[in-house]
Amino acid sequence: MELRTRPEHDLAVRPIEEPEIPDWIRALNTGFLRTPYVPAEEIADRSTYIVPSRTLGAFDNGRCVATFRSFPQQITAVGGHPVPADAITNVTVTATHRRRGLLTRMMTQDLAAAKERGDVVATLIAAEYRIYGRYGFGPATSATQWEIDVQRAGLDPRWSAPEDGGRIDLVDGEDVRKLGPELHERLRRAQPGAIDRDDRWWQVNTGAVLLTRAPWTEPFHAVYRAADGEVQGLASYVCDDTWTDAKQPHDTATVKGLIATTPAAERALWYHVCSIDWVTKVKSGWRCPDDLLPHFLPDPRAATITSQADWLWVRILDVVRAMEARSYEGEGTLVFEVVDGAGLAGGRYRLTASAQGASCTPTTESAELTLDVGELGSLWLGDESVVRLAALGKVREERAGAARVADALLRTSGRPWCPDIF
């Protein structure tokens, strides 16, 4: 029997209308293999932040069968400059409607609108690796999770307070909503790859807004204050209640988030979590791959990597503004050709960079490097190596040695990190 599928042009892809939000949520839950039932509380909650004009759906006979949403975001470039981004999330295609080009149509429509708005990049966190390279995205940051065996870490079991004049206080969610946003903004201005957090983020992550789709456990919140009283760090964590058959406590503290603007604050907060009575294991949550955490411990081997993966993906929409927004530790000139099948950011560009700033302009000079726009996205935050990509056949040297010149310009001394998922 010949299998026949409905032609993709019979399926409408368009921004949703407000009355279609419940059906769109049902399709979203179905795509993520959650129960398709949509309680009234979820509809009410999502309706507070879904913008129909930036929320796409594919419809078959009036039923939503694919979802796509974007929202405005600020991402920090190398050097601390905030860059406007098109943040993409809630991407699904129902199993009955796969392989019909629905994602391509939604992505094409959204990226064209982002380019028209003047967004410099688009961002997303990919559930599956193989999908988004087709649309010009490249993995630009990674994340690592550690598990700490507290009893092997070598920490002083009598530790109870920082020795630098600072202090740690436990606070509640209301305090976090007052102190956290300003602290995070200071971190974000210094951390390439970090993104902004709106008021809703703080409401959800402190329990002021409860989600029916995500069971809530009230965490402990620890704030680090320096000797002068300035808040320099915040950790949120939960603990289980596990005892051995020999009536020995064997609890695990799971860190839900830890941000700090100084190494002293970061060290003190990790020591605090590792020194809690009954806690024998600490799970770090997603951290930057070059995080200082293991080396805060007298025995770094007590921190074992349990997971490491790509995290934030970047799609360049405006090459000139993206390259001029970031800073450069080296000095030099590079002519590179960007290949972009979608026609959004392709062309040949001359980058002239130094510690004082950079200029990036279209040029007709001969290219020294040729690369896909997705590879440029991977390189933009300084984490990836041009030499490495060339060895993988993903960047082509048009002039011998150009990859090393590019690395000297683009790579950074510290790795980028995005603390959030969206």
Coordinates of C-alpha atoms in Angstrom, one line a residue:
M1 CA 0.0 0.0 0.0
E2 CA 1.3 3.4 -0.9
L3 CA 1.5 5.8 2.1
R4 CA 0.0 9.1 1.4
T5 CA 0.6 12.2 3.5
R6 CA -1.2 15.5 3.3
P7 CA 0.8 18.1 1.4
E8 CA 2.5 20.6 3.7
H9 CA 0.9 23.6 1.9
D10 CA -2.5 22.4 3.1
L11 CA -1.4 23.0 6.7
A12 CA -1.6 26.6 7.9
V13 CA 1.4 28.0 9.7
R14 CA 0.6 31.3 11.4
P15 CA 0.6 33.3 14.6
I16 CA -2.1 32.1 17.0
E17 CA -5.0 34.1 18.2
E18 CA -5.8 34.5 21.9
P19 CA -8.8 32.0 21.9
E20 CA -6.4 29.3 20.4
I21 CA -4.0 29.4 23.4
P22 CA -5.6 26.3 25.1
D23 CA -5.3 24.3 21.9
W24 CA -1.7 25.5 21.4
I25 CA -0.8 24.4 24.9
R26 CA -2.3 21.0 24.3
A27 CA -0.2 20.6 21.2
L28 CA 2.9 21.8 23.2
N29 CA 2.3 19.3 26.0
T30 CA 1.7 16.5 23.4
G31 CA 5.0 17.3 21.6
F32 CA 6.9 17.1 24.9
L33 CA 5.2 13.9 25.9
R34 CA 3.4 15.4 28.8
T35 CA -0.2 14.7 29.5
P36 CA -2.3 16.5 26.8
Y37 CA -4.8 17.6 29.4
V38 CA -4.6 21.4 30.0
P39 CA -5.9 22.6 33.3
A40 CA -7.5 26.0 33.6
E41 CA -4.6 27.1 35.8
E42 CA -2.0 26.4 33.1
I43 CA -4.1 28.3 30.6
A44 CA -4.4 31.3 32.9
D45 CA -0.6 31.2 33.7
R46 CA 0.6 30.9 30.1
S47 CA -1.8 33.6 29.0
T48 CA 0.1 36.1 31.1
Y49 CA 3.2 35.9 29.0
I50 CA 2.4 34.3 25.7
V51 CA 2.4 37.0 23.0
P52 CA 0.2 35.7 20.2
S53 CA 2.0 37.6 17.5
R54 CA 5.3 35.8 18.4
T55 CA 3.6 32.5 19.0
L56 CA 3.3 30.3 15.9
G57 CA 1.2 27.2 15.4
A58 CA 0.6 24.8 12.5
F59 CA -3.1 23.9 12.1
D60 CA -4.7 20.9 10.4
N61 CA -8.5 21.3 10.1
G62 CA -8.4 23.8 12.9
R63 CA -6.4 21.6 15.3
C64 CA -2.9 22.8 16.4
V65 CA -0.3 20.2 15.5
A66 CA 3.0 22.1 15.9
T67 CA 4.2 24.9 18.2
F68 CA 6.8 27.6 18.2
R69 CA 7.3 30.7 20.4
S70 CA 9.9 33.5 20.6
F71 CA 10.4 36.4 23.0
P72 CA 12.9 39.3 23.4
Q73 CA 16.1 38.6 25.2
Q74 CA 19.4 40.3 26.1
I75 CA 22.5 38.2 25.8
T76 CA 25.9 39.3 27.0
A77 CA 28.7 39.3 24.4
V78 CA 32.4 38.9 25.1
G79 CA 33.4 42.1 27.0
G80 CA 30.0 42.7 28.6
H81 CA 28.0 44.4 25.9
P82 CA 24.3 43.4 25.9
V83 CA 23.0 42.3 22.6
P84 CA 19.3 42.0 21.5
A85 CA 18.4 38.4 20.8
D86 CA 15.4 36.5 19.5
A87 CA 15.0 33.7 22.1
I88 CA 13.2 30.6 20.7
T89 CA 11.4 28.1 22.8
N90 CA 8.4 25.7 23.0
V91 CA 9.2 24.1 19.6
T92 CA 7.3 20.9 18.9
V93 CA 5.8 19.0 16.0
T94 CA 3.1 16.4 16.9
A95 CA 4.2 12.8 15.9
T96 CA 1.4 12.5 13.4
H97 CA 2.7 15.5 11.4
R98 CA 6.5 15.0 11.3
R99 CA 8.5 15.3 8.1
R100 CA 6.2 17.8 6.5
G101 CA 8.4 20.9 6.8
L102 CA 6.4 22.5 9.6
L103 CA 9.4 23.3 11.7
T104 CA 11.2 24.8 8.7
R105 CA 8.2 27.0 7.9
M106 CA 7.9 28.2 11.5
M107 CA 11.7 28.8 11.9
T108 CA 11.9 30.6 8.6
Q109 CA 9.0 32.9 9.5
D110 CA 10.4 33.7 13.0
L111 CA 14.0 34.4 11.9
A112 CA 12.8 36.7 9.1
A113 CA 10.8 38.6 11.6
A114 CA 13.7 38.8 14.0
K115 CA 16.0 40.1 11.3
E116 CA 13.4 42.7 10.4
R117 CA 13.1 43.8 14.0
G118 CA 16.9 44.3 14.3
D119 CA 17.8 41.4 16.5
V120 CA 21.5 40.6 16.3
V121 CA 21.3 36.9 17.1
A122 CA 18.7 34.2 17.8
T123 CA 19.2 31.8 20.7
L124 CA 17.8 28.5 21.9
I125 CA 18.6 25.5 24.1
A126 CA 18.3 22.4 22.0
A127 CA 16.5 19.4 23.2
E128 CA 18.0 17.4 20.3
Y129 CA 21.4 18.1 18.8
R130 CA 20.9 17.2 15.1
I131 CA 17.9 19.6 14.4
Y132 CA 19.1 23.2 14.7
G133 CA 22.3 23.2 12.7
R134 CA 20.0 23.0 9.6
Y135 CA 18.8 26.5 10.5
G136 CA 22.2 28.2 11.0
F137 CA 22.5 27.6 14.8
G138 CA 25.7 26.5 16.4
P139 CA 26.4 25.4 20.0
A140 CA 28.0 28.4 21.7
T141 CA 28.2 27.4 25.3
S142 CA 28.4 24.1 27.2
A143 CA 27.4 23.1 30.8
T144 CA 28.8 20.6 33.3
Q145 CA 27.3 19.0 36.4
W146 CA 29.4 17.8 39.3
E147 CA 28.6 15.5 42.2
I148 CA 30.7 16.1 45.3
D149 CA 31.5 13.4 47.8
V150 CA 31.6 15.7 50.8
Q151 CA 33.4 13.1 53.0
R152 CA 36.3 12.9 50.5
A153 CA 36.5 16.6 49.8
G154 CA 39.0 17.4 52.6
L155 CA 37.0 20.3 53.9
D156 CA 37.3 21.3 57.6
P157 CA 34.2 19.8 59.2
R158 CA 34.3 22.6 61.8
W159 CA 33.9 25.3 59.1
S160 CA 30.9 27.5 59.9
A161 CA 31.5 30.9 58.4
P162 CA 33.7 32.7 55.8
E163 CA 37.1 33.8 57.0
D164 CA 37.2 37.0 54.9
G165 CA 34.9 39.1 57.0
G166 CA 31.9 38.2 55.0
R167 CA 28.8 36.3 56.2
I168 CA 26.2 33.9 55.0
D169 CA 22.5 34.3 55.8
L170 CA 19.5 32.1 55.1
V171 CA 16.7 34.2 53.6
D172 CA 13.3 33.4 52.2
G173 CA 11.8 33.8 48.7
E174 CA 10.6 37.4 49.3
D175 CA 14.2 38.4 50.2
V176 CA 15.5 36.7 47.0
R177 CA 13.0 38.7 44.9
K178 CA 14.4 41.9 46.4
L179 CA 18.1 41.0 46.3
G180 CA 18.5 38.6 43.4
P181 CA 17.7 40.8 40.3
E182 CA 20.4 43.4 41.0
L183 CA 22.9 40.7 41.9
H184 CA 22.1 38.8 38.7
E185 CA 22.5 41.9 36.6
R186 CA 26.0 42.5 38.0
L187 CA 26.9 38.9 37.1
R188 CA 25.3 39.2 33.6
R189 CA 27.2 42.3 32.7
A190 CA 30.5 40.4 33.4
Q191 CA 29.6 36.9 32.0
P192 CA 29.6 36.2 28.3
G193 CA 26.7 34.0 27.3
A194 CA 24.5 35.1 30.3
I195 CA 20.9 36.2 29.5
D196 CA 18.5 38.5 31.3
R197 CA 15.9 37.4 33.8
D198 CA 12.5 39.1 33.9
D199 CA 10.3 39.5 37.0
R200 CA 8.4 36.3 36.2
W201 CA 11.6 34.3 36.4
W202 CA 12.1 35.4 40.0
Q203 CA 8.4 34.8 40.8
V204 CA 8.5 31.3 39.5
N205 CA 11.9 30.4 41.0
T206 CA 10.9 31.6 44.5
G207 CA 7.5 30.0 44.6
A208 CA 5.5 33.2 44.2
V209 CA 4.0 31.8 41.0
L210 CA 3.3 28.0 41.2
L211 CA 3.1 26.0 38.0
T212 CA 0.7 23.1 37.7
R213 CA 3.1 21.3 35.3
A214 CA 6.1 21.5 37.8
P215 CA 5.8 20.3 41.4
W216 CA 7.2 22.9 43.8
T217 CA 9.6 22.2 46.6
E218 CA 10.5 25.2 48.6
P219 CA 14.3 25.6 48.5
F220 CA 16.7 27.0 51.0
H221 CA 18.2 30.3 49.9
A222 CA 21.7 31.4 51.2
V223 CA 23.0 34.9 50.6
Y224 CA 26.7 35.8 50.9
R225 CA 27.4 39.4 52.0
A226 CA 30.9 40.8 51.8
A227 CA 32.5 42.6 54.8
D228 CA 31.0 45.9 53.7
G229 CA 27.5 44.4 53.5
E230 CA 27.3 44.1 49.7
V231 CA 25.4 41.1 48.4
Q232 CA 27.9 39.2 46.2
G233 CA 26.4 35.7 46.0
L234 CA 23.2 33.7 46.2
A235 CA 22.6 29.9 46.3
S236 CA 19.3 28.0 46.3
Y237 CA 19.3 24.3 47.1
V238 CA 17.0 21.5 48.2
C239 CA 17.9 18.5 50.4
D240 CA 16.4 15.0 50.5
D241 CA 15.9 12.9 53.7
T242 CA 17.9 9.7 53.3
W243 CA 19.2 7.4 56.1
T244 CA 21.1 4.2 55.9
D245 CA 20.0 1.0 57.6
A246 CA 22.6 1.7 60.2
K247 CA 20.7 4.9 61.1
Q248 CA 23.3 7.2 59.5
P249 CA 22.2 10.3 57.6
H250 CA 23.1 10.2 53.9
D251 CA 21.4 13.3 52.5
T252 CA 22.0 14.9 49.1
A253 CA 21.9 18.7 48.6
T254 CA 20.9 19.6 45.1
V255 CA 21.8 23.1 44.0
K256 CA 19.1 24.7 42.0
G257 CA 21.2 27.8 41.2
L258 CA 24.3 29.5 42.5
I259 CA 25.4 32.9 41.2
A260 CA 28.3 35.0 42.5
T261 CA 30.1 38.1 41.4
T262 CA 33.4 37.3 43.2
P263 CA 35.4 34.1 43.7
A264 CA 35.3 34.7 47.5
A265 CA 31.5 34.6 47.4
E266 CA 31.4 31.5 45.2
R267 CA 33.8 29.7 47.5
A268 CA 31.9 30.6 50.6
L269 CA 28.6 29.4 49.2
W270 CA 30.0 26.1 48.1
Y271 CA 31.6 25.6 51.5
H272 CA 28.3 26.4 53.1
V273 CA 26.4 23.8 51.1
C274 CA 29.1 21.2 51.7
S275 CA 29.2 21.8 55.4
I276 CA 25.5 21.3 56.2
D277 CA 25.0 18.6 58.8
W278 CA 23.8 15.2 57.4
V279 CA 24.7 16.2 53.8
T280 CA 27.2 13.7 52.4
K281 CA 26.7 14.4 48.7
V282 CA 26.2 17.7 46.8
K283 CA 24.9 17.9 43.2
S284 CA 26.1 21.1 41.6
G285 CA 23.4 21.7 38.9
W286 CA 24.5 23.0 35.5
R287 CA 27.7 25.0 35.8
C288 CA 30.3 26.5 33.4
P289 CA 32.8 23.8 32.2
D290 CA 35.7 25.8 33.7
D291 CA 33.9 26.5 36.9
L292 CA 36.2 27.0 39.9
L293 CA 34.1 24.5 42.0
P294 CA 36.4 21.4 41.9
H295 CA 39.5 23.5 42.8
F296 CA 37.8 25.1 45.8
L297 CA 38.0 21.7 47.4
P298 CA 41.3 20.4 49.0
D299 CA 40.7 17.2 47.0
P300 CA 39.3 18.2 43.6
R301 CA 38.8 14.5 42.8
A302 CA 35.9 14.5 45.2
A303 CA 33.9 16.4 42.5
T304 CA 33.0 14.0 39.8
I305 CA 31.6 15.1 36.4
T306 CA 28.2 13.4 36.0
S307 CA 27.0 15.2 32.9
Q308 CA 28.5 17.5 30.2
A309 CA 26.7 18.8 27.1
D310 CA 26.1 21.6 24.8
W311 CA 23.8 24.3 26.2
L312 CA 23.1 27.6 24.5
W313 CA 23.0 27.7 20.7
V314 CA 23.4 30.9 18.8
R315 CA 22.3 31.9 15.3
I316 CA 23.9 35.1 13.9
L317 CA 21.4 37.4 12.1
D318 CA 23.6 40.5 11.7
V319 CA 27.3 39.7 11.3
V320 CA 28.5 43.3 11.5
R321 CA 26.7 44.1 14.7
A322 CA 27.5 40.8 16.3
M323 CA 31.3 41.0 15.6
E324 CA 31.5 44.7 16.6
A325 CA 29.5 44.1 19.9
R326 CA 32.1 41.9 21.4
S327 CA 35.6 42.6 22.6
Y328 CA 38.9 41.0 21.5
E329 CA 41.9 40.1 23.6
G330 CA 44.2 40.0 20.6
E331 CA 44.9 42.4 17.7
G332 CA 44.7 41.8 14.0
T333 CA 42.7 41.6 10.8
L334 CA 40.7 38.7 9.3
V335 CA 38.7 38.5 6.1
F336 CA 36.1 35.7 6.2
E337 CA 33.3 34.4 4.1
V338 CA 30.0 33.4 5.8
V339 CA 27.8 30.9 4.0
D340 CA 24.1 31.2 5.0
G341 CA 21.6 29.2 3.0
A342 CA 18.7 31.2 4.5
G343 CA 20.2 34.4 3.1
L344 CA 20.0 36.3 6.4
A345 CA 23.7 36.8 7.2
G346 CA 25.8 35.5 4.4
G347 CA 28.6 37.5 2.8
R348 CA 32.3 38.4 3.0
Y349 CA 33.5 40.6 5.8
R350 CA 36.7 42.2 7.0
L351 CA 37.2 42.2 10.8
T352 CA 39.8 44.6 12.3
A353 CA 40.1 44.1 16.1
S354 CA 42.2 45.2 19.0
A355 CA 41.7 45.8 22.7
Q356 CA 40.3 49.2 21.9
G357 CA 37.4 47.9 19.8
A358 CA 36.6 46.4 16.5
S359 CA 35.1 47.2 13.1
C360 CA 33.5 44.7 10.8
T361 CA 32.6 45.7 7.3
P362 CA 31.5 44.0 4.0
T363 CA 34.4 43.6 1.6
T364 CA 35.4 42.2 -1.8
E365 CA 38.8 41.2 -0.6
S366 CA 39.8 37.6 -0.9
A367 CA 38.6 35.5 2.0
E368 CA 41.1 33.9 4.3
L369 CA 38.5 31.6 5.9
T370 CA 35.1 30.3 4.7
L371 CA 32.6 29.0 7.3
D372 CA 28.9 28.3 7.7
V373 CA 26.8 30.8 9.7
G374 CA 26.3 28.0 12.3
E375 CA 30.1 27.8 12.9
L376 CA 30.2 31.5 13.3
G377 CA 27.6 31.2 16.0
S378 CA 29.7 28.6 17.8
L379 CA 32.7 31.0 17.6
W380 CA 31.0 34.2 18.6
L381 CA 31.2 33.8 22.4
G382 CA 34.8 32.6 22.2
D383 CA 34.4 29.0 23.4
E384 CA 35.1 27.1 20.2
S385 CA 38.4 26.9 18.3
V386 CA 38.7 27.8 14.6
V387 CA 41.6 25.3 14.3
R388 CA 39.5 22.6 15.8
L389 CA 36.6 23.3 13.4
A390 CA 39.0 23.3 10.5
A391 CA 40.3 19.9 11.5
L392 CA 36.7 18.7 11.5
G393 CA 36.2 20.1 8.0
K394 CA 33.7 22.7 9.2
V395 CA 35.9 25.7 8.4
R396 CA 38.0 26.0 5.3
E397 CA 41.3 27.8 5.3
E398 CA 41.7 29.8 2.1
R399 CA 45.1 31.0 3.3
A400 CA 47.4 28.7 5.3
G401 CA 47.6 29.7 8.9
A402 CA 44.4 31.7 8.9
A403 CA 42.7 29.5 11.5
R404 CA 45.4 30.2 14.1
V405 CA 45.1 33.9 13.4
A406 CA 41.4 33.7 13.9
D407 CA 41.8 31.8 17.1
A408 CA 44.1 34.4 18.5
L409 CA 41.4 37.0 17.8
L410 CA 38.2 35.1 18.8
R411 CA 39.0 32.8 21.7
T412 CA 38.7 34.0 25.2
S413 CA 40.6 33.3 28.5
G414 CA 37.4 32.4 30.3
R415 CA 34.6 30.2 28.9
P416 CA 31.1 31.6 28.2
W417 CA 28.3 30.4 30.4
C418 CA 24.5 30.6 30.3
P419 CA 23.1 29.9 33.8
D420 CA 19.5 29.6 32.6
I421 CA 17.3 27.4 30.5
F422 CA 14.3 28.8 28.6

